[in-house]
mmCIF file of C-alpha atoms in Angstrom:
data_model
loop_
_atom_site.group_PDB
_atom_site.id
_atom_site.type_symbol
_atom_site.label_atom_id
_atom_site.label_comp_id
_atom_site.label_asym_id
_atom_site.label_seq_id
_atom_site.Cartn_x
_atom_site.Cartn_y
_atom_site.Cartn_z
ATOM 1 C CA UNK U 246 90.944 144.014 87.871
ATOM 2 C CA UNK U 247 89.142 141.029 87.754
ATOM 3 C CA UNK U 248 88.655 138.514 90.808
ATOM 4 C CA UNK U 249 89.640 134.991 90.459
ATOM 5 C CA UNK U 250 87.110 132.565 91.377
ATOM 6 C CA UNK U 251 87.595 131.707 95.201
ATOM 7 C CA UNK U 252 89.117 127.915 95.427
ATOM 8 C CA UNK U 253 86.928 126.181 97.869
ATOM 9 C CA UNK U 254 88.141 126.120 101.684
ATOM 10 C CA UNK U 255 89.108 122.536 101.395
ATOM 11 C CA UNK U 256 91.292 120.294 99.439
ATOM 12 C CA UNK U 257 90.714 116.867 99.518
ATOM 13 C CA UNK U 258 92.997 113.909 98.152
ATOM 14 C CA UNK U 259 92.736 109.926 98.786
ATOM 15 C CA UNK U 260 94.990 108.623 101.202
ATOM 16 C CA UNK U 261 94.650 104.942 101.287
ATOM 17 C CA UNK U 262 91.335 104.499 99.922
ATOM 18 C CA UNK U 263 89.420 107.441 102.091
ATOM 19 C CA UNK U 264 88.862 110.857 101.180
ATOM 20 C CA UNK U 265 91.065 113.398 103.217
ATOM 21 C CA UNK U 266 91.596 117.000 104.069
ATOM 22 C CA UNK U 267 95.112 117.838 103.474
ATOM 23 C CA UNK U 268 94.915 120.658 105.837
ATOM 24 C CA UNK U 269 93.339 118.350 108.225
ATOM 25 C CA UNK U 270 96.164 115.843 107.561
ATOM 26 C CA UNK U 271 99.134 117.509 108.156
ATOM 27 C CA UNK U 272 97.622 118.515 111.358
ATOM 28 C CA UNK U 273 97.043 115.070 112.260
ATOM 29 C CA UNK U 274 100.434 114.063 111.059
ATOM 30 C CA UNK U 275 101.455 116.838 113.416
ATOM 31 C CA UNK U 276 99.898 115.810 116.389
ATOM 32 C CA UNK U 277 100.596 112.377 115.821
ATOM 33 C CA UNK U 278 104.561 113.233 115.734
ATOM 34 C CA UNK U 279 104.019 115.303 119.076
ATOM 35 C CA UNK U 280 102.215 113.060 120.842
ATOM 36 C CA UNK U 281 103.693 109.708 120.126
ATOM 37 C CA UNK U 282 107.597 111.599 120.550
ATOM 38 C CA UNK U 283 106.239 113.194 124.301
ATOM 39 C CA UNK U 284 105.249 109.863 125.080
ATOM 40 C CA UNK U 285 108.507 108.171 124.457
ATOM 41 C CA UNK U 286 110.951 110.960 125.864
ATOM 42 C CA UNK U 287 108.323 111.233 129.158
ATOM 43 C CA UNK U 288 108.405 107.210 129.601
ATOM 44 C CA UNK U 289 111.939 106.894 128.896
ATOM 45 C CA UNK U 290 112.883 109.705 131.068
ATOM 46 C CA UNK U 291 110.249 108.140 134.109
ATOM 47 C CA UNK U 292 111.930 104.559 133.479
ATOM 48 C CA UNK U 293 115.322 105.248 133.658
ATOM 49 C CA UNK U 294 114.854 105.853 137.722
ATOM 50 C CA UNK U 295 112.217 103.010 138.141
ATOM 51 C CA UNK U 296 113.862 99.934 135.507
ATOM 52 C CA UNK U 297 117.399 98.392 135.993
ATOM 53 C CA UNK U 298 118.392 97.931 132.559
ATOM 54 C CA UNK U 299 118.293 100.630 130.441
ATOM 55 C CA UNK U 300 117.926 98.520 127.579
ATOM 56 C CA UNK U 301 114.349 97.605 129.073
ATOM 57 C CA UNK U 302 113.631 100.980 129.891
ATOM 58 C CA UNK U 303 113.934 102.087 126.357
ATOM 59 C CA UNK U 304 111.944 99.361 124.837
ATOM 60 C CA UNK U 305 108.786 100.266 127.476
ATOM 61 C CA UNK U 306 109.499 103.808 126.185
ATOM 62 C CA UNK U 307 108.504 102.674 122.841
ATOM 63 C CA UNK U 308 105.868 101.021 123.943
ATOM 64 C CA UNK U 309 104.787 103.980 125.533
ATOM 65 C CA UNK U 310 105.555 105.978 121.956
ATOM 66 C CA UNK U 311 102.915 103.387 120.250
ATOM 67 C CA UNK U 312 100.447 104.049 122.994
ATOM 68 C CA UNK U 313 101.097 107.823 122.050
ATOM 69 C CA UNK U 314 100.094 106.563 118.200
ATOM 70 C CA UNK U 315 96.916 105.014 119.635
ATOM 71 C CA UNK U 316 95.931 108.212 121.387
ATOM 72 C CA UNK U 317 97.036 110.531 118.780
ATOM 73 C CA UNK U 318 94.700 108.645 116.493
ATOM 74 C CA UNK U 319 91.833 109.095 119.143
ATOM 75 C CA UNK U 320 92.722 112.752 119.338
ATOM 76 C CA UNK U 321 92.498 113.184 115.635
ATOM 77 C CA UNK U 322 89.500 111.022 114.636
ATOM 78 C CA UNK U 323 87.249 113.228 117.580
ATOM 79 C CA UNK U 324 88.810 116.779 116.156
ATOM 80 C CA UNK U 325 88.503 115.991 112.301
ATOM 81 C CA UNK U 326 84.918 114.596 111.231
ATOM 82 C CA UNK U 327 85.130 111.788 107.842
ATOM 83 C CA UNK U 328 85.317 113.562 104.673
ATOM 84 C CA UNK U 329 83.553 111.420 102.645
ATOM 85 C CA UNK U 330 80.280 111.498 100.768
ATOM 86 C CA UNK U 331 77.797 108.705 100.954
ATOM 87 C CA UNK U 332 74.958 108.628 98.121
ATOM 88 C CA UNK U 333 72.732 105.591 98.260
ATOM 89 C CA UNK U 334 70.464 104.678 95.441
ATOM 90 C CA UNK U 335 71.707 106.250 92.234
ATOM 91 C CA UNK U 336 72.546 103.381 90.328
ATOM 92 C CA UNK U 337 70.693 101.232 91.880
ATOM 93 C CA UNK U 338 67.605 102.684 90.469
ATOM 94 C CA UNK U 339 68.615 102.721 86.766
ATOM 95 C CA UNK U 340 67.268 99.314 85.099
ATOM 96 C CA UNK U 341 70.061 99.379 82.535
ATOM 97 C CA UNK U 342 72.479 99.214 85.106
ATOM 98 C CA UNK U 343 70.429 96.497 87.106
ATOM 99 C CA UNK U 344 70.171 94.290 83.855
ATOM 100 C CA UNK U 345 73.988 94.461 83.341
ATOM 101 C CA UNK U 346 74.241 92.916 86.427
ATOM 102 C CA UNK U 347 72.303 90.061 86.746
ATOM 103 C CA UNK U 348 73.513 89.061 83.235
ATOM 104 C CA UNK U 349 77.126 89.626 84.734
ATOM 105 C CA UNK U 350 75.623 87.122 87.850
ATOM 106 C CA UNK U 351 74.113 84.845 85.299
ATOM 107 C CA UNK U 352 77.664 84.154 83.649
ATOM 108 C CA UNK U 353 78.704 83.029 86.895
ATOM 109 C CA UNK U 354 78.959 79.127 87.625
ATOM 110 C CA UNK U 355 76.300 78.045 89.000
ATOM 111 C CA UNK U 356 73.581 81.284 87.528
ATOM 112 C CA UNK U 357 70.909 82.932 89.217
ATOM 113 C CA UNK U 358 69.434 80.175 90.521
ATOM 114 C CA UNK U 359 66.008 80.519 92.245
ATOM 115 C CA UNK U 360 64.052 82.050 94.852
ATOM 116 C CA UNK U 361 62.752 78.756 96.116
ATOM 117 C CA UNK U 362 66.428 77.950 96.607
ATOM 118 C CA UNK U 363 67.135 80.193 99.132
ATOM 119 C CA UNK U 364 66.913 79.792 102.924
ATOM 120 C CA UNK U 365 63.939 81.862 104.420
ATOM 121 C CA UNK U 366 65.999 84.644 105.939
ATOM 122 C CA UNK U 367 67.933 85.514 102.854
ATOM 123 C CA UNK U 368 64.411 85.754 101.336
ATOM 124 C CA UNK U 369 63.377 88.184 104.516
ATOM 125 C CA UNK U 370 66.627 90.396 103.629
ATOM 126 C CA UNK U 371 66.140 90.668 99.936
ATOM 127 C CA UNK U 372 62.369 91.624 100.888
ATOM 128 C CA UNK U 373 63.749 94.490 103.600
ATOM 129 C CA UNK U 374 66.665 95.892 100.678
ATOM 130 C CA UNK U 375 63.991 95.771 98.088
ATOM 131 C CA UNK U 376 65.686 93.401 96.343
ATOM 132 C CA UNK U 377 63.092 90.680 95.810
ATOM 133 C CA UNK U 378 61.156 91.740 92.736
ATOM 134 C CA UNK U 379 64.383 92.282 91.139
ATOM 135 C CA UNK U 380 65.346 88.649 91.385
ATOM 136 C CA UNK U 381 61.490 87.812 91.142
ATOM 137 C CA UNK U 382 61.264 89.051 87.932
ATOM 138 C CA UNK U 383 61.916 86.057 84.630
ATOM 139 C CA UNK U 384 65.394 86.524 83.758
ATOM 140 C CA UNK U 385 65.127 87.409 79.802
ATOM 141 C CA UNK U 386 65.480 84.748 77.209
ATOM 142 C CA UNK U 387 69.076 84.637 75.307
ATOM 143 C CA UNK U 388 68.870 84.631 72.153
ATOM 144 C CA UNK U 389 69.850 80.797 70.572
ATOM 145 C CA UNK U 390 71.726 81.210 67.537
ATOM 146 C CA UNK U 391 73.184 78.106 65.419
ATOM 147 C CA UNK U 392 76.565 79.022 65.864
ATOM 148 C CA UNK U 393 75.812 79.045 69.428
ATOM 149 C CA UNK U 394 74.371 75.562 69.403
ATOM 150 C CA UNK U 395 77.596 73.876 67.226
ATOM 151 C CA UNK U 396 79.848 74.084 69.946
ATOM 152 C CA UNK U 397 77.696 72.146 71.996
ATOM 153 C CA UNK U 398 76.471 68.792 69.576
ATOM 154 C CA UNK U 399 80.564 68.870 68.970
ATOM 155 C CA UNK U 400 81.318 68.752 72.382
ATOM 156 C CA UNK U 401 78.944 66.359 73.055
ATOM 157 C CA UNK U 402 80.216 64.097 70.162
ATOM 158 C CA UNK U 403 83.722 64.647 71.721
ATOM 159 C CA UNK U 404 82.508 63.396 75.301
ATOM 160 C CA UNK U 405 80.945 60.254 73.817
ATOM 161 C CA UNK U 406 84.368 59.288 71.548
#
């Protein structure tokens, strides 16, 4: 009889753009249902003696239901730690990659622009993120074809008609 590999002890999904335990979710679902739903029937029940209207006292109930929301979320985000998995500088260290982008940031309007342009603290931050000699570096010629160049005299003799 053979064993089937063991499926790992968590199973994670995306939920709104984070990474999430599904275990861990339904038990904050859980507590968040519990919590929020004691907090209403306790307030309601507490108001009914202390508010006139009972209209009123039901609407502070809910209020009191939201508050329950509030501290369910508390509850949850100290019991179940993030999920997710940062990893810093793995494509920032691949030139390819790097070169991609500034040509992608030299389409732009406007292009790279220089160093000298920039204000003295922007200059300090690329410096700290170790971004400097990448922008420091000459930007690579492109290539000037002919067929790149006719667009431009025709333009020109369109502007001057």
């Amino acid at each position: 009889m053979k064993q089937s590999p063991q499926a790992p002890s968590t199973r994670l999904a995306e939920v709104w753009s984070d990474t999430v335990d599904l275990r861990h979710l339904a038990w904050a679902i859980g507590i968040g249902i519990t919590v929020s739903v004691a907090g209403f029937f306790a307030a309601s029940r507490w108001l009914r003696g202390v508010v006139a209207s009972p209209e009123l006292a039901h609407a502070y109930a809910m209020l009191a239901g939201l508050a329950g929301c509030v501290l369910a979320g508390v509850i949850c985000a100290r019991l179940f730690p993030p999920k997710r998995e940062v990893v810093e500088h793995s494509a920032t260290h691949d030139p390819a990659w790097r070169a991609e982008v500034l040509a992608e940031l030299a389409e732009q309007p406007g292009g790279l622009g220089t160093l000298a342009d920039l204000p003295d603290a922007v200059v300090r931050e690329l410096k700290e993120l170790d971004l400097y000699d990448l922008f420091a570096q000459p930007a690579a010629p492109a290539p000037a074809s002919s067929a790149a160049a006719e667009p431009r005299r025709g333009a020109a003799k369109e502007a001057l008609a």
